[in-house]
Amino acid sequence: MNDLIDFKNVINKDVFSKVVNQWIEKLQNTVYWNARFDHFARSWARLTGKPLAFNVAIVVILSWIITGPLFGFSDTWQLIINTATTIVTFLMVFLIQHTQNRDTDALQVKLDELIRAIEGANNELLDLEEMEEEELALLRKQYVELARVSRQKKIKQKSDL
């Protein structure tokens, strides 16, 4: 009978060990957590960007204002709205930044593909976002000069007509 109990304990330990190891692997899997956060951030950004979210915020603020006289416009009454808005703002900054970074990356990939696909395009421009400020400033000067020369040619062509 003791052998049977020990055998069950070994099985339970192995099962428990496997479950714990799976959770540890999942916790260490940054791709999994990044995907989860990305889904969460996109969902909340969509939700909070709708008129309904704005209307809910207005109702909360109006409720807070209406309850002011009930609480005698106390410090606690003021602290509630200050704390709530600070927390919401703090969290929304991260969600907005994440969605902005994602949108910027997607837009950059699309632009890179357009540059790559157009024959005669300057492929050196594909990774501008990775360049240092000085390099960007130099390229900007070159393209400003190209635009100026192009405008002058156009003006000269019109005056020749």
PDB file of C-alpha atoms in Angstrom:
ATOM      1  CA  MET A   1       0.000   0.000   0.000  1.00  0.00           C
ATOM      2  CA  ASN A   2       2.862   2.423   0.786  1.00  0.00           C
ATOM      3  CA  ASP A   3       4.368   1.646  -2.608  1.00  0.00           C
ATOM      4  CA  LEU A   4       1.096   2.680  -4.252  1.00  0.00           C
ATOM      5  CA  ILE A   5       0.984   5.974  -2.321  1.00  0.00           C
ATOM      6  CA  ASP A   6       4.588   6.723  -3.195  1.00  0.00           C
ATOM      7  CA  PHE A   7       3.821   6.012  -6.848  1.00  0.00           C
ATOM      8  CA  LYS A   8       0.903   8.521  -6.741  1.00  0.00           C
ATOM      9  CA  ASN A   9       3.156  11.114  -5.123  1.00  0.00           C
ATOM     10  CA  VAL A  10       5.746  10.640  -7.859  1.00  0.00           C
ATOM     11  CA  ILE A  11       3.059  11.069 -10.538  1.00  0.00           C
ATOM     12  CA  ASN A  12       1.654  14.160  -8.797  1.00  0.00           C
ATOM     13  CA  LYS A  13       5.141  15.627  -8.409  1.00  0.00           C
ATOM     14  CA  ASP A  14       5.852  15.023 -12.094  1.00  0.00           C
ATOM     15  CA  VAL A  15       2.547  16.566 -13.159  1.00  0.00           C
ATOM     16  CA  PHE A  16       3.047  19.507 -10.809  1.00  0.00           C
ATOM     17  CA  SER A  17       6.619  19.894 -12.020  1.00  0.00           C
ATOM     18  CA  LYS A  18       5.473  19.920 -15.662  1.00  0.00           C
ATOM     19  CA  VAL A  19       2.790  22.509 -14.959  1.00  0.00           C
ATOM     20  CA  VAL A  20       5.241  24.719 -13.055  1.00  0.00           C
ATOM     21  CA  ASN A  21       7.819  24.395 -15.841  1.00  0.00           C
ATOM     22  CA  GLN A  22       5.204  25.296 -18.459  1.00  0.00           C
ATOM     23  CA  TRP A  23       4.254  28.410 -16.494  1.00  0.00           C
ATOM     24  CA  ILE A  24       7.896  29.370 -16.028  1.00  0.00           C
ATOM     25  CA  GLU A  25       8.492  28.981 -19.777  1.00  0.00           C
ATOM     26  CA  LYS A  26       5.403  31.071 -20.512  1.00  0.00           C
ATOM     27  CA  LEU A  27       6.523  33.784 -18.072  1.00  0.00           C
ATOM     28  CA  GLN A  28       9.951  33.894 -19.711  1.00  0.00           C
ATOM     29  CA  ASN A  29       8.528  33.959 -23.241  1.00  0.00           C
ATOM     30  CA  THR A  30       8.804  37.633 -24.189  1.00  0.00           C
ATOM     31  CA  VAL A  31       7.146  37.051 -27.571  1.00  0.00           C
ATOM     32  CA  TYR A  32       4.053  35.718 -25.780  1.00  0.00           C
ATOM     33  CA  TRP A  33       3.889  38.650 -23.343  1.00  0.00           C
ATOM     34  CA  ASN A  34       4.584  41.229 -26.045  1.00  0.00           C
ATOM     35  CA  ALA A  35       1.752  39.790 -28.128  1.00  0.00           C
ATOM     36  CA  ARG A  36      -0.577  39.830 -25.125  1.00  0.00           C
ATOM     37  CA  PHE A  37       0.301  43.442 -24.300  1.00  0.00           C
ATOM     38  CA  ASP A  38      -0.029  44.446 -27.945  1.00  0.00           C
ATOM     39  CA  HIS A  39      -3.517  42.927 -28.113  1.00  0.00           C
ATOM     40  CA  PHE A  40      -4.463  44.564 -24.803  1.00  0.00           C
ATOM     41  CA  ALA A  41      -3.115  47.979 -25.841  1.00  0.00           C
ATOM     42  CA  ARG A  42      -4.796  47.927 -29.261  1.00  0.00           C
ATOM     43  CA  SER A  43      -8.124  46.845 -27.748  1.00  0.00           C
ATOM     44  CA  TRP A  44      -8.056  49.543 -25.068  1.00  0.00           C
ATOM     45  CA  ALA A  45      -6.868  52.196 -27.519  1.00  0.00           C
ATOM     46  CA  ARG A  46      -9.789  51.369 -29.823  1.00  0.00           C
ATOM     47  CA  LEU A  47     -12.228  51.318 -26.919  1.00  0.00           C
ATOM     48  CA  THR A  48     -11.043  54.564 -25.337  1.00  0.00           C
ATOM     49  CA  GLY A  49     -10.968  56.300 -28.712  1.00  0.00           C
ATOM     50  CA  LYS A  50     -14.706  55.910 -29.206  1.00  0.00           C
ATOM     51  CA  PRO A  51     -17.357  58.512 -28.385  1.00  0.00           C
ATOM     52  CA  LEU A  52     -18.821  56.153 -25.777  1.00  0.00           C
ATOM     53  CA  ALA A  53     -15.627  56.374 -23.705  1.00  0.00           C
ATOM     54  CA  PHE A  54     -15.730  60.160 -23.860  1.00  0.00           C
ATOM     55  CA  ASN A  55     -19.381  60.153 -22.812  1.00  0.00           C
ATOM     56  CA  VAL A  56     -18.605  57.842 -19.883  1.00  0.00           C
ATOM     57  CA  ALA A  57     -15.852  60.233 -18.792  1.00  0.00           C
ATOM     58  CA  ILE A  58     -18.277  63.161 -18.980  1.00  0.00           C
ATOM     59  CA  VAL A  59     -20.835  61.246 -16.877  1.00  0.00           C
ATOM     60  CA  VAL A  60     -18.169  60.427 -14.276  1.00  0.00           C
ATOM     61  CA  ILE A  61     -17.087  64.058 -14.060  1.00  0.00           C
ATOM     62  CA  LEU A  62     -20.674  65.327 -13.888  1.00  0.00           C
ATOM     63  CA  SER A  63     -21.409  62.781 -11.148  1.00  0.00           C
ATOM     64  CA  TRP A  64     -18.358  63.997  -9.257  1.00  0.00           C
ATOM     65  CA  ILE A  65     -19.455  67.625  -9.617  1.00  0.00           C
ATOM     66  CA  ILE A  66     -23.014  66.832  -8.511  1.00  0.00           C
ATOM     67  CA  THR A  67     -21.744  64.994  -5.422  1.00  0.00           C
ATOM     68  CA  GLY A  68     -19.621  68.013  -4.438  1.00  0.00           C
ATOM     69  CA  PRO A  69     -22.298  69.661  -2.283  1.00  0.00           C
ATOM     70  CA  LEU A  70     -23.142  66.297  -0.685  1.00  0.00           C
ATOM     71  CA  PHE A  71     -19.560  65.991   0.557  1.00  0.00           C
ATOM     72  CA  GLY A  72     -19.149  69.682   1.266  1.00  0.00           C
ATOM     73  CA  PHE A  73     -16.516  70.039  -1.461  1.00  0.00           C
ATOM     74  CA  SER A  74     -14.112  68.377   0.968  1.00  0.00           C
ATOM     75  CA  ASP A  75     -10.457  67.620   0.387  1.00  0.00           C
ATOM     76  CA  THR A  76     -11.307  63.917   0.089  1.00  0.00           C
ATOM     77  CA  TRP A  77     -13.905  64.714  -2.588  1.00  0.00           C
ATOM     78  CA  GLN A  78     -11.262  66.619  -4.575  1.00  0.00           C
ATOM     79  CA  LEU A  79      -8.631  63.950  -3.965  1.00  0.00           C
ATOM     80  CA  ILE A  80     -10.869  61.289  -5.505  1.00  0.00           C
ATOM     81  CA  ILE A  81     -11.055  62.987  -8.913  1.00  0.00           C
ATOM     82  CA  ASN A  82      -7.396  64.042  -8.810  1.00  0.00           C
ATOM     83  CA  THR A  83      -6.236  60.516  -8.033  1.00  0.00           C
ATOM     84  CA  ALA A  84      -8.550  58.886 -10.575  1.00  0.00           C
ATOM     85  CA  THR A  85      -7.550  61.214 -13.404  1.00  0.00           C
ATOM     86  CA  THR A  86      -3.861  60.892 -12.570  1.00  0.00           C
ATOM     87  CA  ILE A  87      -4.027  57.085 -12.648  1.00  0.00           C
ATOM     88  CA  VAL A  88      -6.007  57.024 -15.895  1.00  0.00           C
ATOM     89  CA  THR A  89      -3.654  59.539 -17.521  1.00  0.00           C
ATOM     90  CA  PHE A  90      -0.570  57.649 -16.357  1.00  0.00           C
ATOM     91  CA  LEU A  91      -1.809  54.352 -17.796  1.00  0.00           C
ATOM     92  CA  MET A  92      -3.101  55.904 -21.012  1.00  0.00           C
ATOM     93  CA  VAL A  93       0.317  57.406 -21.735  1.00  0.00           C
ATOM     94  CA  PHE A  94       1.768  53.902 -22.036  1.00  0.00           C
ATOM     95  CA  LEU A  95      -1.106  52.619 -24.154  1.00  0.00           C
ATOM     96  CA  ILE A  96      -0.968  55.603 -26.482  1.00  0.00           C
ATOM     97  CA  GLN A  97       2.814  55.382 -26.778  1.00  0.00           C
ATOM     98  CA  HIS A  98       2.645  51.670 -27.575  1.00  0.00           C
ATOM     99  CA  THR A  99      -0.001  52.102 -30.261  1.00  0.00           C
ATOM    100  CA  GLN A 100       1.857  55.111 -31.667  1.00  0.00           C
ATOM    101  CA  ASN A 101       5.103  53.125 -31.858  1.00  0.00           C
ATOM    102  CA  ARG A 102       3.301  50.248 -33.565  1.00  0.00           C
ATOM    103  CA  ASP A 103       1.594  52.543 -36.061  1.00  0.00           C
ATOM    104  CA  THR A 104       4.859  54.323 -36.795  1.00  0.00           C
ATOM    105  CA  ASP A 105       6.647  51.013 -37.368  1.00  0.00           C
ATOM    106  CA  ALA A 106       3.880  49.815 -39.703  1.00  0.00           C
ATOM    107  CA  LEU A 107       3.930  53.083 -41.624  1.00  0.00           C
ATOM    108  CA  GLN A 108       7.712  52.943 -41.889  1.00  0.00           C
ATOM    109  CA  VAL A 109       7.587  49.419 -43.329  1.00  0.00           C
ATOM    110  CA  LYS A 110       4.996  50.540 -45.884  1.00  0.00           C
ATOM    111  CA  LEU A 111       7.125  53.518 -46.902  1.00  0.00           C
ATOM    112  CA  ASP A 112      10.219  51.332 -47.099  1.00  0.00           C
ATOM    113  CA  GLU A 113       8.369  48.963 -49.414  1.00  0.00           C
ATOM    114  CA  LEU A 114       7.293  51.842 -51.654  1.00  0.00           C
ATOM    115  CA  ILE A 115      10.854  53.151 -51.846  1.00  0.00           C
ATOM    116  CA  ARG A 116      12.191  49.672 -52.548  1.00  0.00           C
ATOM    117  CA  ALA A 117       9.592  48.963 -55.244  1.00  0.00           C
ATOM    118  CA  ILE A 118      10.043  52.200 -57.198  1.00  0.00           C
ATOM    119  CA  GLU A 119      12.753  51.898 -59.807  1.00  0.00           C
ATOM    120  CA  GLY A 120      15.311  54.657 -59.520  1.00  0.00           C
ATOM    121  CA  ALA A 121      14.407  55.438 -55.896  1.00  0.00           C
ATOM    122  CA  ASN A 122      17.242  56.060 -53.476  1.00  0.00           C
ATOM    123  CA  ASN A 123      17.397  52.839 -51.432  1.00  0.00           C
ATOM    124  CA  GLU A 124      19.717  54.547 -48.954  1.00  0.00           C
ATOM    125  CA  LEU A 125      16.574  56.158 -47.546  1.00  0.00           C
ATOM    126  CA  LEU A 126      15.121  52.836 -46.404  1.00  0.00           C
ATOM    127  CA  ASP A 127      16.375  53.089 -42.825  1.00  0.00           C
ATOM    128  CA  LEU A 128      16.334  56.818 -42.146  1.00  0.00           C
ATOM    129  CA  GLU A 129      14.692  56.296 -38.767  1.00  0.00           C
ATOM    130  CA  GLU A 130      17.858  54.517 -37.628  1.00  0.00           C
ATOM    131  CA  MET A 131      20.231  57.346 -38.584  1.00  0.00           C
ATOM    132  CA  GLU A 132      21.831  59.821 -36.217  1.00  0.00           C
ATOM    133  CA  GLU A 133      20.617  63.433 -36.135  1.00  0.00           C
ATOM    134  CA  GLU A 134      23.670  64.760 -37.985  1.00  0.00           C
ATOM    135  CA  GLU A 135      23.222  62.280 -40.853  1.00  0.00           C
ATOM    136  CA  LEU A 136      19.525  63.146 -41.099  1.00  0.00           C
ATOM    137  CA  ALA A 137      20.296  66.864 -41.155  1.00  0.00           C
ATOM    138  CA  LEU A 138      22.782  66.345 -43.992  1.00  0.00           C
ATOM    139  CA  LEU A 139      20.281  64.336 -46.034  1.00  0.00           C
ATOM    140  CA  ARG A 140      17.595  66.928 -45.322  1.00  0.00           C
ATOM    141  CA  LYS A 141      19.881  69.658 -46.668  1.00  0.00           C
ATOM    142  CA  GLN A 142      20.480  67.620 -49.835  1.00  0.00           C
ATOM    143  CA  TYR A 143      16.758  67.130 -50.437  1.00  0.00           C
ATOM    144  CA  VAL A 144      15.946  70.758 -49.689  1.00  0.00           C
ATOM    145  CA  GLU A 145      18.553  71.717 -52.292  1.00  0.00           C
ATOM    146  CA  LEU A 146      17.066  69.233 -54.799  1.00  0.00           C
ATOM    147  CA  ALA A 147      13.613  70.761 -54.226  1.00  0.00           C
ATOM    148  CA  ARG A 148      14.979  74.292 -54.672  1.00  0.00           C
ATOM    149  CA  VAL A 149      16.709  73.362 -57.940  1.00  0.00           C
ATOM    150  CA  SER A 150      13.558  71.622 -59.178  1.00  0.00           C
ATOM    151  CA  ARG A 151      11.421  74.687 -58.411  1.00  0.00           C
ATOM    152  CA  GLN A 152      13.895  76.945 -60.206  1.00  0.00           C
ATOM    153  CA  LYS A 153      13.791  74.687 -63.293  1.00  0.00           C
ATOM    154  CA  LYS A 154       9.988  74.795 -63.248  1.00  0.00           C
ATOM    155  CA  ILE A 155       9.950  78.586 -62.944  1.00  0.00           C
ATOM    156  CA  LYS A 156      12.494  78.871 -65.803  1.00  0.00           C
ATOM    157  CA  GLN A 157      10.396  76.546 -67.987  1.00  0.00           C
ATOM    158  CA  LYS A 158       7.285  78.659 -67.375  1.00  0.00           C
ATOM    159  CA  SER A 159       9.144  81.881 -68.143  1.00  0.00           C
ATOM    160  CA  ASP A 160      10.505  80.384 -71.401  1.00  0.00           C
ATOM    161  CA  LEU A 161       6.975  79.755 -72.622  1.00  0.00           C
TER     162      LEU A 161
END
